[in-house]
XYZ file of C-alpha atoms in Angstrom:
583
model
C -103.087 52.823 8.318
C -105.288 53.690 5.351
C -108.330 51.457 4.951
C -107.582 50.714 1.301
C -104.233 49.207 2.287
C -106.132 46.238 3.696
C -106.760 43.349 1.306
C -110.314 43.420 -0.053
C -111.072 47.055 0.886
C -111.674 49.051 -2.271
C -113.054 52.592 -2.666
C -116.717 51.599 -2.203
C -116.012 49.453 0.840
C -113.836 52.200 2.309
C -116.588 54.772 1.841
C -119.146 52.502 3.500
C -116.890 51.784 6.481
C -115.945 55.446 6.931
C -119.575 56.500 6.715
C -120.791 53.909 9.210
C -117.839 53.597 11.580
C -115.350 56.340 10.870
C -111.792 55.584 9.753
C -110.308 55.023 13.198
C -113.069 52.661 14.359
C -113.008 50.775 11.019
C -109.245 50.222 11.295
C -109.707 49.057 14.880
C -112.441 46.622 13.797
C -110.158 45.069 11.152
C -107.129 44.905 13.436
C -109.121 43.313 16.285
C -111.043 40.959 13.956
C -114.408 42.463 14.953
C -116.669 40.739 12.451
C -119.788 42.055 14.181
C -118.722 45.674 13.609
C -117.959 45.151 9.911
C -121.230 43.326 9.273
C -123.081 46.017 11.203
C -121.498 48.578 8.870
C -123.100 46.878 5.890
C -120.549 44.288 4.706
C -121.772 40.786 3.992
C -120.557 38.180 6.506
C -118.563 36.425 3.783
C -116.794 39.585 2.670
C -116.056 40.626 6.246
C -114.603 37.180 6.918
C -112.373 37.293 3.832
C -111.032 40.738 4.737
C -110.286 39.667 8.305
C -108.628 36.417 7.219
C -106.184 38.373 5.092
C -105.677 41.008 7.780
C -104.981 38.350 10.413
C -103.219 35.727 8.288
C -101.465 37.868 5.714
C -99.134 35.945 3.450
C -99.949 32.681 5.260
C -103.164 32.578 3.243
C -100.995 32.051 0.148
C -100.344 28.529 1.446
C -103.842 27.730 0.147
C -102.543 27.478 -3.397
C -105.645 26.246 -5.271
C -109.396 26.727 -5.241
C -109.894 23.170 -3.987
C -107.437 23.735 -1.138
C -109.357 26.848 -0.155
C -112.614 24.878 -0.299
C -111.249 22.295 2.133
C -110.009 25.123 4.371
C -113.460 26.746 4.447
C -115.174 23.406 5.029
C -112.922 22.757 8.040
C -113.662 26.147 9.582
C -117.391 25.818 8.937
C -117.341 22.435 10.652
C -115.381 23.771 13.626
C -117.695 26.777 13.800
C -120.659 24.486 14.462
C -119.183 23.873 17.926
C -118.787 27.564 18.792
C -120.255 28.731 22.103
C -121.200 32.166 20.759
C -121.634 33.900 17.428
C -118.564 35.996 18.194
C -116.552 32.809 18.834
C -117.873 31.366 15.553
C -116.652 34.497 13.772
C -113.203 34.106 15.346
C -113.101 30.444 14.312
C -113.986 31.350 10.722
C -111.029 33.745 10.446
C -108.407 31.299 11.707
C -105.622 31.049 9.156
C -102.462 29.006 8.656
C -99.826 30.227 11.088
C -96.479 31.623 10.069
C -94.119 29.495 12.171
C -93.830 26.023 13.591
C -93.525 27.492 17.087
C -96.826 29.327 16.696
C -98.482 26.133 15.451
C -97.226 24.113 18.411
C -98.274 26.787 20.920
C -101.773 26.975 19.443
C -102.214 23.192 19.449
C -101.133 23.181 23.104
C -103.783 25.769 23.995
C -106.546 23.921 22.180
C -105.735 20.570 23.777
C -105.326 22.132 27.233
C -108.759 23.656 26.732
C -110.127 20.252 25.732
C -108.678 18.700 28.891
C -110.271 21.407 31.045
C -113.615 21.152 29.226
C -113.893 17.366 29.341
C -112.915 17.369 33.035
C -116.114 19.284 33.888
C -119.239 17.386 34.841
C -122.350 17.654 32.661
C -124.043 20.166 34.959
C -121.051 22.515 34.965
C -120.632 22.267 31.191
C -124.304 23.203 30.801
C -123.813 26.171 33.148
C -120.805 27.360 31.122
C -122.751 27.114 27.864
C -125.641 29.005 29.448
C -123.314 31.768 30.669
C -122.168 32.404 27.113
C -125.559 32.002 25.446
C -127.332 34.310 27.907
C -124.907 37.192 27.427
C -123.910 36.735 23.757
C -124.398 40.352 22.795
C -120.930 41.752 22.248
C -119.403 44.755 23.971
C -117.930 45.318 27.417
C -121.192 44.854 29.306
C -121.823 41.404 27.788
C -118.215 40.396 28.479
C -118.362 41.494 32.135
C -121.702 39.779 32.705
C -120.394 36.604 31.065
C -117.277 36.689 33.252
C -119.416 37.033 36.388
C -121.718 34.204 35.262
C -118.703 31.965 34.573
C -117.268 32.788 37.997
C -120.524 31.619 39.564
C -120.078 28.191 37.937
C -116.841 27.720 39.876
C -114.645 26.924 36.829
C -111.039 27.812 37.498
C -108.683 25.274 35.905
C -106.797 25.365 32.636
C -108.450 27.556 30.033
C -110.690 29.040 32.748
C -107.825 30.347 34.926
C -108.077 33.933 33.576
C -111.731 34.008 34.686
C -110.829 32.902 38.209
C -108.157 35.619 38.381
C -110.662 38.457 37.847
C -111.892 40.666 40.718
C -115.611 39.886 40.967
C -116.389 42.862 43.248
C -114.866 45.341 40.798
C -116.706 43.650 37.930
C -120.047 43.796 39.783
C -119.688 47.574 40.143
C -118.498 47.829 36.543
C -121.487 45.818 35.291
C -123.894 48.141 37.098
C -122.118 51.195 35.703
C -121.980 49.812 32.161
C -125.638 48.837 32.336
C -126.463 52.327 33.569
C -124.731 53.914 30.595
C -126.369 51.454 28.201
C -129.849 52.870 28.536
C -131.465 51.999 25.241
C -132.320 55.523 24.106
C -131.816 57.317 27.402
C -128.301 58.144 28.375
C -128.688 56.430 31.723
C -130.449 53.087 31.925
C -133.277 52.265 34.295
C -132.100 50.969 37.653
C -128.815 52.862 37.631
C -130.043 55.455 40.149
C -133.212 55.362 42.289
C -133.575 59.140 42.426
C -133.265 59.402 38.644
C -135.834 56.641 38.166
C -138.248 58.489 40.518
C -137.827 61.774 38.642
C -138.426 60.017 35.320
C -141.578 58.358 36.669
C -142.863 61.744 37.870
C -142.123 63.373 34.530
C -143.899 60.582 32.657
C -146.980 60.958 34.876
C -147.087 64.738 34.387
C -146.706 64.334 30.623
C -149.675 61.928 30.664
C -151.752 64.523 32.547
C -150.676 67.230 30.111
C -152.021 65.144 27.237
C -155.598 65.333 28.684
C -155.860 68.644 30.593
C -159.628 68.688 30.313
C -159.887 65.547 32.464
C -157.682 67.197 35.088
C -159.881 70.326 35.074
C -163.003 68.236 35.529
C -161.482 66.281 38.431
C -160.075 69.369 40.196
C -163.245 71.488 39.780
C -165.392 68.868 41.508
C -166.163 70.330 44.922
C -163.855 73.335 44.591
C -165.323 76.771 45.396
C -163.297 79.714 44.231
C -159.767 80.093 42.833
C -157.922 79.312 46.087
C -159.739 76.022 46.615
C -159.214 75.162 42.922
C -155.443 75.657 43.295
C -155.337 73.505 46.447
C -157.457 70.833 44.803
C -155.040 70.856 41.859
C -152.050 70.393 44.192
C -153.752 67.501 46.004
C -154.732 65.830 42.719
C -151.240 66.047 41.237
C -149.458 64.795 44.354
C -151.926 61.936 44.838
C -151.667 60.763 41.220
C -147.888 61.147 40.919
C -144.803 60.936 43.084
C -144.087 64.670 42.739
C -143.624 66.279 46.128
C -145.941 69.097 47.246
C -143.243 71.753 47.352
C -142.273 71.241 43.710
C -145.920 71.433 42.619
C -146.534 74.636 44.597
C -143.391 76.245 43.176
C -144.525 75.721 39.573
C -148.267 76.469 39.657
C -149.364 79.514 37.681
C -150.333 82.629 39.616
C -152.081 84.248 36.684
C -154.463 82.450 34.325
C -157.449 83.441 32.190
C -159.534 80.474 33.360
C -159.317 77.037 34.963
C -158.214 75.340 31.758
C -155.450 77.895 31.201
C -154.313 77.403 34.810
C -154.093 73.608 34.510
C -152.347 73.664 31.132
C -149.822 76.268 32.241
C -149.135 74.652 35.615
C -148.633 71.195 34.127
C -146.343 72.620 31.434
C -144.247 74.458 34.017
C -144.085 71.411 36.274
C -143.040 69.255 33.312
C -140.284 71.695 32.354
C -139.039 71.754 35.928
C -138.961 67.950 36.142
C -137.290 67.661 32.755
C -134.501 69.962 33.912
C -134.181 67.955 37.128
C -133.930 64.702 35.132
C -131.238 66.120 32.869
C -129.233 67.430 35.806
C -129.510 64.137 37.644
C -128.499 62.251 34.488
C -125.331 64.339 34.234
C -124.463 63.685 37.853
C -125.127 59.950 37.575
C -123.237 59.702 34.270
C -120.192 61.352 35.832
C -120.330 58.899 38.720
C -120.777 55.842 36.460
C -118.062 56.941 34.060
C -115.748 57.341 37.032
C -116.562 53.809 38.126
C -115.941 52.464 34.627
C -112.677 54.368 34.318
C -111.472 53.012 37.648
C -112.401 49.484 36.581
C -111.024 49.891 33.056
C -108.145 47.458 33.438
C -110.420 44.786 34.941
C -113.047 45.317 32.223
C -110.395 44.896 29.522
C -109.092 41.773 31.256
C -112.619 40.349 31.427
C -113.234 41.042 27.724
C -109.949 39.312 26.750
C -110.564 36.379 29.074
C -114.150 35.824 27.932
C -113.186 36.087 24.258
C -110.296 33.643 24.621
C -112.292 31.179 26.707
C -115.123 31.258 24.158
C -112.700 30.637 21.280
C -110.646 27.891 22.878
C -113.556 26.062 24.493
C -115.286 26.149 21.079
C -112.195 24.594 19.480
C -111.968 22.168 22.414
C -115.528 21.002 21.770
C -114.657 20.504 18.093
C -111.526 18.527 18.995
C -113.471 16.419 21.494
C -116.352 15.714 19.092
C -113.986 14.289 16.438
C -111.380 12.762 18.777
C -108.610 14.887 17.272
C -104.973 14.348 18.247
C -101.827 16.408 18.582
C -99.744 16.370 15.374
C -95.988 15.997 15.684
C -94.225 18.766 13.786
C -90.953 17.593 12.255
C -88.104 19.218 10.383
C -88.244 16.427 7.813
C -90.428 16.891 4.751
C -93.306 14.493 5.280
C -96.998 14.096 5.874
C -97.722 10.822 7.637
C -100.900 9.679 9.378
C -101.838 6.688 11.485
C -105.514 5.712 11.444
C -106.613 8.974 9.843
C -110.302 9.791 9.353
C -111.931 12.153 6.878
C -113.818 14.795 8.887
C -116.403 15.336 6.174
C -117.414 11.686 6.363
C -117.234 11.453 10.151
C -119.307 14.618 10.452
C -121.928 13.095 8.203
C -122.328 10.128 10.519
C -120.794 7.587 8.167
C -119.017 4.472 9.425
C -115.502 5.465 8.392
C -112.545 3.119 7.987
C -109.392 4.791 9.227
C -106.324 4.819 6.972
C -102.571 4.854 7.563
C -100.549 6.566 4.861
C -97.454 8.666 4.289
C -95.173 10.302 1.792
C -91.751 11.608 2.659
C -89.323 10.691 5.416
C -91.806 9.551 8.076
C -90.945 7.967 11.395
C -94.321 6.828 12.735
C -94.169 4.158 15.412
C -95.995 1.484 13.424
C -95.767 -2.205 12.839
C -97.105 -4.692 10.304
C -98.155 -4.383 6.705
C -99.453 -0.815 7.106
C -95.998 0.720 7.589
C -95.483 3.113 4.652
C -92.063 3.139 2.979
C -89.777 5.965 4.079
C -87.809 6.625 0.890
C -90.495 7.976 -1.437
C -91.397 11.641 -1.693
C -94.154 10.994 -4.255
C -96.832 8.307 -4.486
C -99.050 7.360 -7.421
C -102.304 6.059 -5.956
C -104.329 3.554 -7.968
C -107.421 1.440 -7.473
C -111.064 0.926 -8.265
C -113.571 3.723 -8.766
C -115.321 4.655 -5.515
C -112.386 3.101 -3.702
C -111.635 6.085 -1.471
C -108.664 7.545 -3.354
C -110.095 11.074 -3.502
C -111.182 10.811 0.124
C -107.613 9.935 1.106
C -106.280 12.988 -0.741
C -108.816 15.187 1.022
C -107.922 13.625 4.378
C -104.241 14.419 3.876
C -105.214 17.960 2.910
C -107.324 18.277 6.080
C -104.476 17.030 8.259
C -101.921 19.401 6.718
C -104.190 22.454 6.942
C -105.399 21.759 10.479
C -101.836 21.246 11.676
C -100.620 24.463 10.067
C -103.520 26.345 11.657
C -102.332 25.040 14.999
C -105.218 22.629 15.465
C -105.278 18.927 16.350
C -105.844 16.468 13.520
C -108.184 13.512 12.786
C -105.673 10.705 13.258
C -104.338 8.571 16.095
C -100.946 10.089 15.353
C -99.464 12.244 12.622
C -96.130 13.648 11.547
C -96.299 16.892 9.635
C -93.545 18.851 8.009
C -94.512 22.489 7.486
C -94.985 23.418 3.814
C -95.286 26.731 2.013
C -98.051 25.657 -0.375
C -100.770 23.008 -0.374
C -101.881 22.161 -3.913
C -105.096 20.135 -3.804
C -106.786 19.463 -7.130
C -110.049 17.535 -7.188
C -111.198 15.615 -10.245
C -113.062 17.982 -12.574
C -114.770 16.216 -15.442
C -114.590 19.094 -17.920
C -112.865 18.002 -21.077
C -111.675 21.187 -22.779
C -108.514 23.184 -23.353
C -109.574 26.005 -21.039
C -109.870 23.702 -18.051
C -106.512 22.111 -18.828
C -104.810 25.497 -19.083
C -106.368 26.844 -15.875
C -105.453 23.643 -14.041
C -101.827 23.811 -15.155
C -101.702 27.501 -14.191
C -102.971 26.480 -10.763
C -100.811 23.462 -9.953
C -97.462 24.203 -11.649
C -96.433 27.642 -10.236
C -96.268 26.427 -6.601
C -93.833 23.750 -7.758
C -91.582 26.232 -9.528
C -91.569 28.740 -6.655
C -88.928 28.466 -3.978
C -90.451 26.730 -0.981
C -91.891 23.437 0.159
C -94.988 22.139 -1.622
C -97.494 19.372 -0.960
C -99.126 18.140 -4.195
C -102.461 16.298 -3.932
C -103.769 15.793 -7.469
C -106.833 13.701 -8.313
C -107.315 12.050 -11.729
C -105.508 14.584 -13.874
C -106.508 12.496 -16.890
C -110.134 13.608 -16.537
C -109.390 16.977 -18.171
C -107.627 15.928 -21.373
C -106.981 13.013 -23.764
C -105.664 9.861 -22.029
C -102.393 9.790 -23.992
C -101.597 13.432 -23.356
C -102.796 13.130 -19.765
C -100.331 10.323 -19.084
C -97.473 12.372 -20.544
C -98.449 15.481 -18.555
C -98.961 13.519 -15.346
C -95.595 11.808 -15.799
C -94.111 15.270 -16.183
C -95.826 16.491 -13.006
C -94.517 13.537 -11.021
C -90.979 14.163 -12.270
C -91.271 17.913 -11.682
C -92.465 17.244 -8.130
C -89.470 15.017 -7.494
C -87.045 17.452 -9.119
C -88.371 20.373 -7.055
C -88.241 18.394 -3.806
C -92.014 18.456 -3.311
C -94.179 15.912 -1.550
C -97.021 14.509 -3.617
C -99.815 12.005 -4.024
C -101.247 11.644 -7.533
C -104.437 9.631 -8.053
C -104.705 8.035 -11.483
C -105.939 5.082 -13.507
C -102.917 5.436 -15.809
C -100.213 3.987 -13.572
C -98.938 1.597 -16.260
C -98.479 4.540 -18.634
C -96.292 6.429 -16.144
C -93.419 3.943 -16.196
C -90.624 4.380 -15.598
C -91.128 6.404 -12.403
C -88.167 8.074 -10.708
C -86.780 6.122 -7.715
C -88.224 8.733 -5.346
C -91.764 7.761 -6.456
C -93.818 4.638 -5.814
C -97.181 3.174 -6.840
C -99.764 2.295 -4.175
C -103.115 0.595 -4.621
C -106.511 0.536 -2.961
C -108.195 -2.820 -3.404
C -111.804 -3.817 -3.733
C -112.263 -7.167 -2.014
C -115.734 -8.105 -3.042
C -118.805 -7.233 -5.020
C -122.365 -7.227 -3.761
C -125.345 -8.612 -5.701
C -126.138 -4.988 -6.596
C -122.607 -4.641 -8.034
C -121.461 -2.343 -5.228
C -117.782 -2.695 -4.385
C -116.674 -3.889 -0.971
C -113.447 -1.965 -0.506
C -110.490 -2.136 1.848
C -109.698 1.575 1.973
C -106.245 1.007 3.457
C -103.792 1.351 0.534
C -101.285 -1.391 -0.128
C -97.875 0.115 -0.672
C -95.867 -0.420 -3.862
C -98.745 -2.385 -5.375
C -101.011 -1.435 -8.276
C -104.681 -1.446 -7.257
C -107.310 -3.507 -8.996
C -109.703 -1.720 -11.303
C -113.490 -1.881 -11.287
C -113.703 -3.588 -14.728
C -111.677 -6.525 -13.385
C -114.302 -7.103 -10.709
C -117.261 -6.674 -13.000
C -115.880 -9.025 -15.673
C -114.764 -11.499 -13.001
C -118.262 -11.618 -11.578
C -119.783 -12.079 -15.037
C -117.383 -14.955 -15.757
C -118.159 -16.578 -12.420
C -121.937 -16.276 -12.819
C -122.227 -17.124 -16.542
C -125.338 -19.268 -17.161
C -123.926 -21.469 -19.918
C -120.696 -22.315 -21.717
C -121.258 -19.967 -24.679
C -122.036 -17.023 -22.450
C -119.023 -17.810 -20.298
C -116.817 -17.927 -23.392
C -117.973 -14.449 -24.363
C -117.173 -13.024 -20.962
C -113.797 -14.760 -20.965
C -113.010 -12.903 -24.203
C -113.706 -9.656 -22.348
C -111.528 -10.925 -19.512
C -108.615 -11.252 -21.916
C -109.236 -7.660 -23.028
C -109.050 -6.213 -19.509
C -106.263 -8.527 -18.401
C -106.848 -12.228 -17.988
C -104.223 -12.643 -15.269
C -105.835 -9.932 -13.175
C -109.297 -11.408 -13.737
C -108.155 -14.875 -12.690
C -106.550 -13.434 -9.568
C -109.750 -11.592 -8.788
C -111.787 -14.749 -9.307
C -109.670 -16.588 -6.780
C -109.417 -13.784 -4.202
C -112.740 -11.967 -4.373
C -115.655 -12.495 -2.038
C -119.075 -12.472 -3.730
C -121.965 -11.328 -1.539
C -125.174 -13.153 -2.373
């Protein structure tokens, strides 16, 4: 495959990859999701990740239909990546994409939760040993994988996600590790410790090269006490053999028989001895390399199995740690078109350490096993969500987006239970307070096409009225709700214009989030659980209600009551009777 056929690889990127890796190795790096290789070739981590996401996920990435959906997707992967055991595992987490079939999603969820069961079953000491095995050998390549596999085997892990490690042949891997280490010699072809004879020859060569650097010192040492040429030669032999590990025979074979003077003799003899040792080192390196390569070739299947096992264990234990940290649950994939959650939690808030109220909510034909007032209706495909500012409406939209994306990536979700129908596009639109025609046009270009395409769409649209005039916004939002119903989409639309959207089609309903009190600092006390088929109370109702209740005299109270009539006297009176004031 040509490099430029991959998404995100243009002429300049292709040239860089071919120059650094060669075409074949670059293609292999993309196909095997080798982020380390692409970054090492000069691509930024972000660019490498985007290329690999497209290469691995293909058209599934088109499910992320808007910029805000893609932002939630990236935030989820960044959060999961914080629990990665290795940098390579973090890279693999960051290139997870929505999967192409329900079967693939279910299989992946099964693997993640099986890994969580195996991980949480370990005691603290064993979990620490597993983490240490990965951290110590997090270098990439076959040698790091084999060493990690051996270190994991020493911990005794063998159940669930660790079964492939237990199935490896440790004896073969020990020999393979020694051979791989020998051929990974950091500048020399054969590493230190791979062969004792080679190490001895190298030590001898290094010592002779040191002597050759200061021949005058050797001459001075050898001349001391030597009378005549014969004694000088013997003194030279004794000096060399006593200061190095070179055997006497090799020294005698290389000493010069003809020399102009003592200095010429020492320089020539040391040079000849160095050349002889250098040849011996090179010959021994070839012999050892042939032996090590034979060992590696014989162990090739086991090395490949170790690399796959270590990579998969690192990935799935990383995802297991993420699932355990946030108490994620298995979603139920259904053929019905729905997204329904019981006691769902927003991961962004939970990850920030906030005290998060869980929420039960649904659109579509849900069948959650629930009871009480929190049971969502089953006959509405679209919901219009209303309520006070800072009441959690946007957070609920984001939570539903998180659940849908995690499920379609084959990951557990932040809810006690969830039903998810697979969709072809997730349209999440956050509130953008930019009041101009360009923003309106770009927003419509973003949210409408997924509705008009063939396929199943989940619409999550937040305060559409923030980008245009209220009157026009109500008309456009009413049109979006009707278009969503007509096209068979699921949708939740957050708005303060619920009264202006009447009449809604029978497939749509209005839900409300209610503030239940107001602190002395005028902060809302909110019940974040929506009430179904009920319009939520607005912030002005609470503010005016509090002002009426706390008015200092009759005239002041009369003025605030006039404002109460403006915002809706009936609602204000209901708020006065129901609200809790915190003093």
